[in-house]
mmCIF file of N, CA and C in Angstrom:
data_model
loop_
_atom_site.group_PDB
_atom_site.id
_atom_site.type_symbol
_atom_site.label_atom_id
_atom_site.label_comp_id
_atom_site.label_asym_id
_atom_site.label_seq_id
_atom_site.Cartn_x
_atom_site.Cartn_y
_atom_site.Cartn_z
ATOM 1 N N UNK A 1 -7.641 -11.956 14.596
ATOM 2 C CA UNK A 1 -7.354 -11.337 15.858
ATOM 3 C C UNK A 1 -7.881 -9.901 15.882
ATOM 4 N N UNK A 2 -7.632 -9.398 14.789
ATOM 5 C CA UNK A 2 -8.028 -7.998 14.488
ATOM 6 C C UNK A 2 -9.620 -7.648 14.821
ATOM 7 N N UNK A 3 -10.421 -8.498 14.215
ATOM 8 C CA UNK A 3 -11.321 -8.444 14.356
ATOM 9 C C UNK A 3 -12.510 -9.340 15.499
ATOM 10 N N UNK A 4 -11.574 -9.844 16.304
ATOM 11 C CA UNK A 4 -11.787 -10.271 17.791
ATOM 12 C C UNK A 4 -11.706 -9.193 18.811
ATOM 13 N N UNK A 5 -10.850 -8.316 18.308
ATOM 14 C CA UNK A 5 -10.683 -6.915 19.077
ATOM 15 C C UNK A 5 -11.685 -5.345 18.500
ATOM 16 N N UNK A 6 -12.125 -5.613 17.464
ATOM 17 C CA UNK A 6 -12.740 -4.819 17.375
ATOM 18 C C UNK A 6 -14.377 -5.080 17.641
ATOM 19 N N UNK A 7 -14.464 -6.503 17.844
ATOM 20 C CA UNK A 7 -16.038 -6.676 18.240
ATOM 21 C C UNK A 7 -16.023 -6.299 20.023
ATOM 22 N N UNK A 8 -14.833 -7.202 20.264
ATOM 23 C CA UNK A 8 -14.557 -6.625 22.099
ATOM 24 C C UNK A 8 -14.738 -5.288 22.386
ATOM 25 N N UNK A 9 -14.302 -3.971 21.558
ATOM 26 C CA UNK A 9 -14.398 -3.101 21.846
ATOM 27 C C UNK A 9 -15.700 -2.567 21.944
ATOM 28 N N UNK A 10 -16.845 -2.773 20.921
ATOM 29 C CA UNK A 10 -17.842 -2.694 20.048
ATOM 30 C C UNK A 10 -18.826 -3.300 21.442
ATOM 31 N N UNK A 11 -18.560 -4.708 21.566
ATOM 32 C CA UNK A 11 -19.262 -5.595 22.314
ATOM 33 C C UNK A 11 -18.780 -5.956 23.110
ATOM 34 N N UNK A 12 -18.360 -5.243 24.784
ATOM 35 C CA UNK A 12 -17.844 -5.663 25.706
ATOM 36 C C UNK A 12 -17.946 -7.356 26.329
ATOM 37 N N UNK A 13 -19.320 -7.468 25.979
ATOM 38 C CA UNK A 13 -19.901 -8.450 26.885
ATOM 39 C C UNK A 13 -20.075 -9.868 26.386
ATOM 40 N N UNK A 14 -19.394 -9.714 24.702
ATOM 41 C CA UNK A 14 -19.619 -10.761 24.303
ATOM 42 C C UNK A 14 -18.434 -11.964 24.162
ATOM 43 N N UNK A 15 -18.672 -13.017 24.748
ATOM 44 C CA UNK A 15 -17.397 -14.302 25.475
ATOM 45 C C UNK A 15 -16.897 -15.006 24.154
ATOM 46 N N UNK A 16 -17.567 -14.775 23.501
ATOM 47 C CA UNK A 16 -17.318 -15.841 22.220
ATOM 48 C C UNK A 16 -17.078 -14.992 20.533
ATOM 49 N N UNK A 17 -16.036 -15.236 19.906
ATOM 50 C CA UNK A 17 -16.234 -14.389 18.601
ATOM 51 C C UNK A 17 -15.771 -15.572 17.289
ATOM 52 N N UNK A 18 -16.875 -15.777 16.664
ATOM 53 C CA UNK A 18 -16.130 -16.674 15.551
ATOM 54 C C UNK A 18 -16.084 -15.884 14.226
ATOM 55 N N UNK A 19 -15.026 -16.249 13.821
ATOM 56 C CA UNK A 19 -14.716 -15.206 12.790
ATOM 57 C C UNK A 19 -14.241 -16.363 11.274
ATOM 58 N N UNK A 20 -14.721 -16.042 10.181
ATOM 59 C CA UNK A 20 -14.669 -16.844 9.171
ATOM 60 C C UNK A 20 -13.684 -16.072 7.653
ATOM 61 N N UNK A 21 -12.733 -17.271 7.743
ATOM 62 C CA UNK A 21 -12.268 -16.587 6.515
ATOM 63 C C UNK A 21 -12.232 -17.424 5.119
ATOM 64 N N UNK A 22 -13.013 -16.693 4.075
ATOM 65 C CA UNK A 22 -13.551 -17.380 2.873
ATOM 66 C C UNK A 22 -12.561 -16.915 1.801
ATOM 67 N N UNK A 23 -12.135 -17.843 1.302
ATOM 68 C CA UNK A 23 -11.321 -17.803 0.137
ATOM 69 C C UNK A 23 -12.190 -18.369 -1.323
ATOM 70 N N UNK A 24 -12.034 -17.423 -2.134
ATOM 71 C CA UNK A 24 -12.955 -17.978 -3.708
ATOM 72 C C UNK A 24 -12.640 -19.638 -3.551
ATOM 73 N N UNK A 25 -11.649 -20.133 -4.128
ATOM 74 C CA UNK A 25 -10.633 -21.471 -4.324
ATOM 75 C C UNK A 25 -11.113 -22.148 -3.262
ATOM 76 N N UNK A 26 -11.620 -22.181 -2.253
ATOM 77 C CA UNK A 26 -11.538 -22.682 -0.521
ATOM 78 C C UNK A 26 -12.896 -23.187 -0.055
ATOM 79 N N UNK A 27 -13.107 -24.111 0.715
ATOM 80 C CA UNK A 27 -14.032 -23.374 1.687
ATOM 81 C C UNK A 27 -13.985 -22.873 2.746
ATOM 82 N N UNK A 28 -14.825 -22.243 3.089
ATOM 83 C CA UNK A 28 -14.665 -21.494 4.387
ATOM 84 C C UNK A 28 -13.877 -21.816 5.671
ATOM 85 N N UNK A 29 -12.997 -21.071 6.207
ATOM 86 C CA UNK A 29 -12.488 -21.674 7.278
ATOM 87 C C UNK A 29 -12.867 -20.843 8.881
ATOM 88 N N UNK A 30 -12.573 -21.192 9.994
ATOM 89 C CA UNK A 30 -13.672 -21.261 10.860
ATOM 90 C C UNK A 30 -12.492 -21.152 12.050
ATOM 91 N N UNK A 31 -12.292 -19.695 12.484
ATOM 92 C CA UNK A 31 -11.617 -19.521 13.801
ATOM 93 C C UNK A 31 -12.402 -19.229 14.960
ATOM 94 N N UNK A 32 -12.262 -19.825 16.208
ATOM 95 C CA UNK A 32 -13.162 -19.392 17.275
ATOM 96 C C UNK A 32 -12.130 -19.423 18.499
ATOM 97 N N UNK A 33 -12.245 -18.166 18.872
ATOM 98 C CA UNK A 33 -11.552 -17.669 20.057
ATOM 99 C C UNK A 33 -13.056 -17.266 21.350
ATOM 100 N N UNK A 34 -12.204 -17.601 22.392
ATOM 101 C CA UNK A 34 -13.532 -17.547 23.486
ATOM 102 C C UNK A 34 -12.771 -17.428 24.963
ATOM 103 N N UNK A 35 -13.550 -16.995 26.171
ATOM 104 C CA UNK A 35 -12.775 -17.250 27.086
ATOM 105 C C UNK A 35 -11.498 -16.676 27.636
ATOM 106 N N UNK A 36 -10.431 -17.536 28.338
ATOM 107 C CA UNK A 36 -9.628 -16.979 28.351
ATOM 108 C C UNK A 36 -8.358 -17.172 27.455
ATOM 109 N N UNK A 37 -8.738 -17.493 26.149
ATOM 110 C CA UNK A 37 -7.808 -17.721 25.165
ATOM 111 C C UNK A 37 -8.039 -16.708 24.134
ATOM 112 N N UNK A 38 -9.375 -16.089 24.190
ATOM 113 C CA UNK A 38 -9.636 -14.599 23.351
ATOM 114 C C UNK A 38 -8.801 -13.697 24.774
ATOM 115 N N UNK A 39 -9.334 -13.383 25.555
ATOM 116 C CA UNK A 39 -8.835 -12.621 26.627
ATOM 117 C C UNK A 39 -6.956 -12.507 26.294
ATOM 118 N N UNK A 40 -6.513 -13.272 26.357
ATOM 119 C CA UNK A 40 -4.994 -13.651 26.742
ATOM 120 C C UNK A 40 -4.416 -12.899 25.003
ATOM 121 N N UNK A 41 -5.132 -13.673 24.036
ATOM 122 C CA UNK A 41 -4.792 -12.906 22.454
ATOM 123 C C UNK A 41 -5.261 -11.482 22.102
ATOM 124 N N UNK A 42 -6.144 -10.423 23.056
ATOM 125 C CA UNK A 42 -6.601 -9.243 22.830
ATOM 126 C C UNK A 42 -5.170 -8.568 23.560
ATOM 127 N N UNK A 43 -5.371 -8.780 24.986
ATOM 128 C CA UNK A 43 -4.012 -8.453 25.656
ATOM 129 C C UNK A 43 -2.886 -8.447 24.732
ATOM 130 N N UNK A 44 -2.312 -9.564 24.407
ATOM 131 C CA UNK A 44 -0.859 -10.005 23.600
ATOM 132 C C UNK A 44 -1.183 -8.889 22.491
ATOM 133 N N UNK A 45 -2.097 -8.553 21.679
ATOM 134 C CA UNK A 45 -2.025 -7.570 20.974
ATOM 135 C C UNK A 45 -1.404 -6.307 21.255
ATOM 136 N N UNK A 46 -2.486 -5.988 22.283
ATOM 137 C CA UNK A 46 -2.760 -4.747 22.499
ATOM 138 C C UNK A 46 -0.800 -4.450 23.109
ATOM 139 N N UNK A 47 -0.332 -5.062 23.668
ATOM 140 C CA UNK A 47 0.957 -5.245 24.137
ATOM 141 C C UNK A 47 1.785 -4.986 22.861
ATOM 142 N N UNK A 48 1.318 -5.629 21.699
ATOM 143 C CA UNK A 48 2.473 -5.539 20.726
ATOM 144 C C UNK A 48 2.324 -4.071 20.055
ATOM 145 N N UNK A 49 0.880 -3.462 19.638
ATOM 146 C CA UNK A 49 0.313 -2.228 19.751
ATOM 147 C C UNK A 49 1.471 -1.561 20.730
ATOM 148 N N UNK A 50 1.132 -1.560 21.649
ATOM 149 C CA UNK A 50 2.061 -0.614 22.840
ATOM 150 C C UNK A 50 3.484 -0.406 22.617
ATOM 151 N N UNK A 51 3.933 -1.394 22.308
ATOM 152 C CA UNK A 51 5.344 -1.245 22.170
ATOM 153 C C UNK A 51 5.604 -0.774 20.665
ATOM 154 N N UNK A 52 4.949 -0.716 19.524
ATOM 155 C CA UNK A 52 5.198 0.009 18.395
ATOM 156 C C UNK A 52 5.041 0.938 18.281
ATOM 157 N N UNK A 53 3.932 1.242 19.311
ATOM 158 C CA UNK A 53 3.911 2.821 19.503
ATOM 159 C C UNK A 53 4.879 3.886 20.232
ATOM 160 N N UNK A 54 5.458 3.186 21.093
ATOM 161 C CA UNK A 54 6.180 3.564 21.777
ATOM 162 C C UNK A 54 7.813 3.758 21.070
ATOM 163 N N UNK A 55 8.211 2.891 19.947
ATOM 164 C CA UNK A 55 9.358 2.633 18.900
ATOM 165 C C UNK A 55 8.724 3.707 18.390
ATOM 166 N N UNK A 56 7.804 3.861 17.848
ATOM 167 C CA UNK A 56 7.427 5.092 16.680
ATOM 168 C C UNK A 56 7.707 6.814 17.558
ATOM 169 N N UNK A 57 7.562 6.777 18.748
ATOM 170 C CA UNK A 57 7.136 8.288 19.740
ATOM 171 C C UNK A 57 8.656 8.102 19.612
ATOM 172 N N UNK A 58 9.765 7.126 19.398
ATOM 173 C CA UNK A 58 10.853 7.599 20.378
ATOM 174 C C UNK A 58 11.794 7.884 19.159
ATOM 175 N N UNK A 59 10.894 7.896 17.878
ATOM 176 C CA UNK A 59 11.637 8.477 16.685
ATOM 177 C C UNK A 59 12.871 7.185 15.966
ATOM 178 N N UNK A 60 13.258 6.436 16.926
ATOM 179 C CA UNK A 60 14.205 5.327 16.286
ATOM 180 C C UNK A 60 12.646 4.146 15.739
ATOM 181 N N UNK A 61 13.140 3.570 14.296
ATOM 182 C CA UNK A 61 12.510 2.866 13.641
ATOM 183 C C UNK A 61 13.685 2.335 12.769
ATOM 184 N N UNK A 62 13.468 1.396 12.341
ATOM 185 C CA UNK A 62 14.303 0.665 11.291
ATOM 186 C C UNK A 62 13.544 0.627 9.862
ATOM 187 N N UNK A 63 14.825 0.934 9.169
ATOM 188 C CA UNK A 63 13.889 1.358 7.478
ATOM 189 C C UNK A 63 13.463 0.088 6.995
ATOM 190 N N UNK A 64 12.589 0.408 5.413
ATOM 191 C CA UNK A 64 11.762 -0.785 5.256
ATOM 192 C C UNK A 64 13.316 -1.556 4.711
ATOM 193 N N UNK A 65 12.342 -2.829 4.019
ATOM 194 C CA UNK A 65 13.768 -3.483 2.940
ATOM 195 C C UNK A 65 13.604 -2.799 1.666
ATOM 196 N N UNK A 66 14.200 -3.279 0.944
ATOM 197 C CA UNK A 66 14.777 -2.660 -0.733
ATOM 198 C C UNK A 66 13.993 -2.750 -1.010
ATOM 199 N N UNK A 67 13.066 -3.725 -1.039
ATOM 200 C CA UNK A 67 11.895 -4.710 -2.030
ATOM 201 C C UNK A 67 10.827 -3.859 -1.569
ATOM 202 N N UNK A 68 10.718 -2.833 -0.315
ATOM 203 C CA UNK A 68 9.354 -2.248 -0.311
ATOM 204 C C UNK A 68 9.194 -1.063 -0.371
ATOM 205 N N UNK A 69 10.552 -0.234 -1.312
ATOM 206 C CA UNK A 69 10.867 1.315 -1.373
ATOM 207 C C UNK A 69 10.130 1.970 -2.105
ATOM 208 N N UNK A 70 9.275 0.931 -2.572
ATOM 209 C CA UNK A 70 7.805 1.979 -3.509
ATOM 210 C C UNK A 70 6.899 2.402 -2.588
ATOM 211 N N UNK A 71 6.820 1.366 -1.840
ATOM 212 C CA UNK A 71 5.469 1.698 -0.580
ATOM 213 C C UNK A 71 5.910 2.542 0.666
ATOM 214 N N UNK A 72 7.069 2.825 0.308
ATOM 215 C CA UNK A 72 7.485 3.303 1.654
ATOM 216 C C UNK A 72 7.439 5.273 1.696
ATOM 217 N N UNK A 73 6.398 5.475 3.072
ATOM 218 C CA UNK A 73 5.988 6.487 2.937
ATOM 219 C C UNK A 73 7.279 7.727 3.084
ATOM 220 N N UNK A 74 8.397 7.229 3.612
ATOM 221 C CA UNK A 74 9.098 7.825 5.045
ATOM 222 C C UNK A 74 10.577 7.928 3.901
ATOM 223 N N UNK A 75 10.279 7.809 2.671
ATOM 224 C CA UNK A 75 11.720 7.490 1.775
ATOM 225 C C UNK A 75 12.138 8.723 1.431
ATOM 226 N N UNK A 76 11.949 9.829 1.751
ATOM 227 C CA UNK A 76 12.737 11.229 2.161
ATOM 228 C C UNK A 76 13.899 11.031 2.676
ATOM 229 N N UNK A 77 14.848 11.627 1.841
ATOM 230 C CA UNK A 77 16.420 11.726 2.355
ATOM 231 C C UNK A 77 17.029 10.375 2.705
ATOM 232 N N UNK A 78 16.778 9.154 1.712
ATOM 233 C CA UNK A 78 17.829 7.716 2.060
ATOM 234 C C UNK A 78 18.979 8.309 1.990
ATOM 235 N N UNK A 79 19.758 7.723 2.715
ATOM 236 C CA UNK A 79 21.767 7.645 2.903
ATOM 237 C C UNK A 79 21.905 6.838 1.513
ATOM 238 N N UNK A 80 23.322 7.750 1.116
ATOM 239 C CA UNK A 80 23.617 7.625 -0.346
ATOM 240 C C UNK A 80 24.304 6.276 -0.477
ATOM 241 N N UNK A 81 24.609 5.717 0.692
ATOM 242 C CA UNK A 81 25.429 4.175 0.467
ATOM 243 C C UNK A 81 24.188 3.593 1.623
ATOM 244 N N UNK A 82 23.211 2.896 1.053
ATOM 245 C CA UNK A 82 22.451 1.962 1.737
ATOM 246 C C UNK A 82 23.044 1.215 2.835
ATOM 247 N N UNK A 83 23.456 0.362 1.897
ATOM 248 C CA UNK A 83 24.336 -0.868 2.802
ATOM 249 C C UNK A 83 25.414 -0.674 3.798
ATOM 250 N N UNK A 84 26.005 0.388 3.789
ATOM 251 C CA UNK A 84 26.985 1.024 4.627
ATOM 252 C C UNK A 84 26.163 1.374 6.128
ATOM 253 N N UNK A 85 25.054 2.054 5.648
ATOM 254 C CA UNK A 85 24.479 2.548 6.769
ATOM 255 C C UNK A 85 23.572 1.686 7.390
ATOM 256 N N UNK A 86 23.306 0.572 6.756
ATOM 257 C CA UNK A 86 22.589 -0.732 6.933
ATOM 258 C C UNK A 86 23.266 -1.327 8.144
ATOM 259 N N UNK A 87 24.542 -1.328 7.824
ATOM 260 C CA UNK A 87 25.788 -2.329 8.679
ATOM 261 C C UNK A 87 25.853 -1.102 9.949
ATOM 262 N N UNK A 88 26.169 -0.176 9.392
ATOM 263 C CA UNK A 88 26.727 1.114 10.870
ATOM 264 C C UNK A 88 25.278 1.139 11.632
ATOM 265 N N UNK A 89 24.110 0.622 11.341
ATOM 266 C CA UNK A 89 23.216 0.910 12.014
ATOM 267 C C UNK A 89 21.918 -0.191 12.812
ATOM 268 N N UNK A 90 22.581 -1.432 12.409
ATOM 269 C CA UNK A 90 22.284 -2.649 12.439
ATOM 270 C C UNK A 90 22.037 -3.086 14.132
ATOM 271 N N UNK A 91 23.400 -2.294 14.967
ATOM 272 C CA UNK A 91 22.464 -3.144 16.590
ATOM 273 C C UNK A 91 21.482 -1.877 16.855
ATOM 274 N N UNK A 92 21.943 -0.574 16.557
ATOM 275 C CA UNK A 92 20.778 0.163 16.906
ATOM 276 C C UNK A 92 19.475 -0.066 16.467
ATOM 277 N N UNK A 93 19.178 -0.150 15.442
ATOM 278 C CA UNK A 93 18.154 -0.768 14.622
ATOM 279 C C UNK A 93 17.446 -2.274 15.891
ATOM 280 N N UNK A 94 17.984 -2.805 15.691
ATOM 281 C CA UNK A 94 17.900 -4.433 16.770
ATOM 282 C C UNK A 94 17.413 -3.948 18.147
ATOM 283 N N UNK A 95 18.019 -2.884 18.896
ATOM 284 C CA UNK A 95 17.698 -2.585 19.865
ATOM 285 C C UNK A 95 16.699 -1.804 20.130
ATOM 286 N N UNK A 96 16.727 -0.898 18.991
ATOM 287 C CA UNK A 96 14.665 -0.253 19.096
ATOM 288 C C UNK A 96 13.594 -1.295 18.762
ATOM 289 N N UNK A 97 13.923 -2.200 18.033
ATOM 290 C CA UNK A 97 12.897 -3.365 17.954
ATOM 291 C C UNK A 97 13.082 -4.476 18.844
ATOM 292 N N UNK A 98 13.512 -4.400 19.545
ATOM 293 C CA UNK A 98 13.528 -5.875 20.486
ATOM 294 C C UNK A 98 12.478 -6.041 20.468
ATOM 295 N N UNK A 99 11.175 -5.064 21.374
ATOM 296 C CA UNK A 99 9.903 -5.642 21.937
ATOM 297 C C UNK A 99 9.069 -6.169 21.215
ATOM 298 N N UNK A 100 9.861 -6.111 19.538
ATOM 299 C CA UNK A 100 8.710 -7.119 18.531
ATOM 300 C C UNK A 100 9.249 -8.145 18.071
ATOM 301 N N UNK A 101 10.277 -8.410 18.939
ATOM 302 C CA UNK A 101 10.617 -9.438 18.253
ATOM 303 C C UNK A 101 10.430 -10.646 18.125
ATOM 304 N N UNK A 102 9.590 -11.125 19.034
ATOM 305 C CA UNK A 102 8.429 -12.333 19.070
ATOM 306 C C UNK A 102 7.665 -12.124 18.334
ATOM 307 N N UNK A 103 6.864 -10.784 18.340
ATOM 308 C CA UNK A 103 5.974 -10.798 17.295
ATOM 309 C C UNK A 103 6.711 -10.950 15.397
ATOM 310 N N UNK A 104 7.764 -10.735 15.393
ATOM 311 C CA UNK A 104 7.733 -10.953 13.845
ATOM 312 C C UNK A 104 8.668 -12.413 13.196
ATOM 313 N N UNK A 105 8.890 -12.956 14.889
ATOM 314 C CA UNK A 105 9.205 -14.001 14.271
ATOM 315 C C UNK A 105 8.725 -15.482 14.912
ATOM 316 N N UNK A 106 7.023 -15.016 15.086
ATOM 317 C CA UNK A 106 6.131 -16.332 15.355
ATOM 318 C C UNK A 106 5.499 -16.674 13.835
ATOM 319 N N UNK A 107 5.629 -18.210 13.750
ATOM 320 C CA UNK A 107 5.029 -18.303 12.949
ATOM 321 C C UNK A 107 3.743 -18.128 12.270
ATOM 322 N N UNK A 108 2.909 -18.364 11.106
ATOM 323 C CA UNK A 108 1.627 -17.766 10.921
ATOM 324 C C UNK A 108 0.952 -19.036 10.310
#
């Protein structure tokens, strides 16, 4: 998808983008978006784009999980009882992410 949108940008004019993903183990596999089914999946992006950006400007975000506190850039000043503040903060959390919440729980 990612890269259906960056040829669109690149290449306004072009209707068709096939994009191939090669795995060592594999052979090649073979996505083709075109039409108005690329059209409809650049949009749906760019929509999910919009609304993370918009969670990020408004300063409410929900922290990572446990399992990703190495990678996590933003781990300045955690609350000294995790889980406490996990629970006290759980619909707020829910309610700055609504608008992804299709996006993170379609399948892949």
């Amino acid at each position: 998808m990612l890269y259906a949108i960056a040829v669109r940008a690149l290449l306004p004019e072009v209707r068709t983008v096939v994009a191939r993903l090669i795995y060592l183990a594999d052979d090649p596999t073979t996505f083709e978006l075109k039409g108005d089914e690329l059209e409809g999946l650049v949009n749906e992006a760019a929509g999910y784009l919009s609304a993370a950006m918009a969670i990020l400007r408004s300063g409410r975000i929900a922290p990572r999980w446990e399992q990703d506190a190495l990678y996590d850039d933003m781990r300045l000043a955690l609350p000294a009882d995790r889980e406490s503040y996990l629970r006290r903060k759980t619909s707020e959390f829910r309610a700055a992410n609504q608008p992804l919440n299709r996006l993170w729980s379609a399948s892949t």
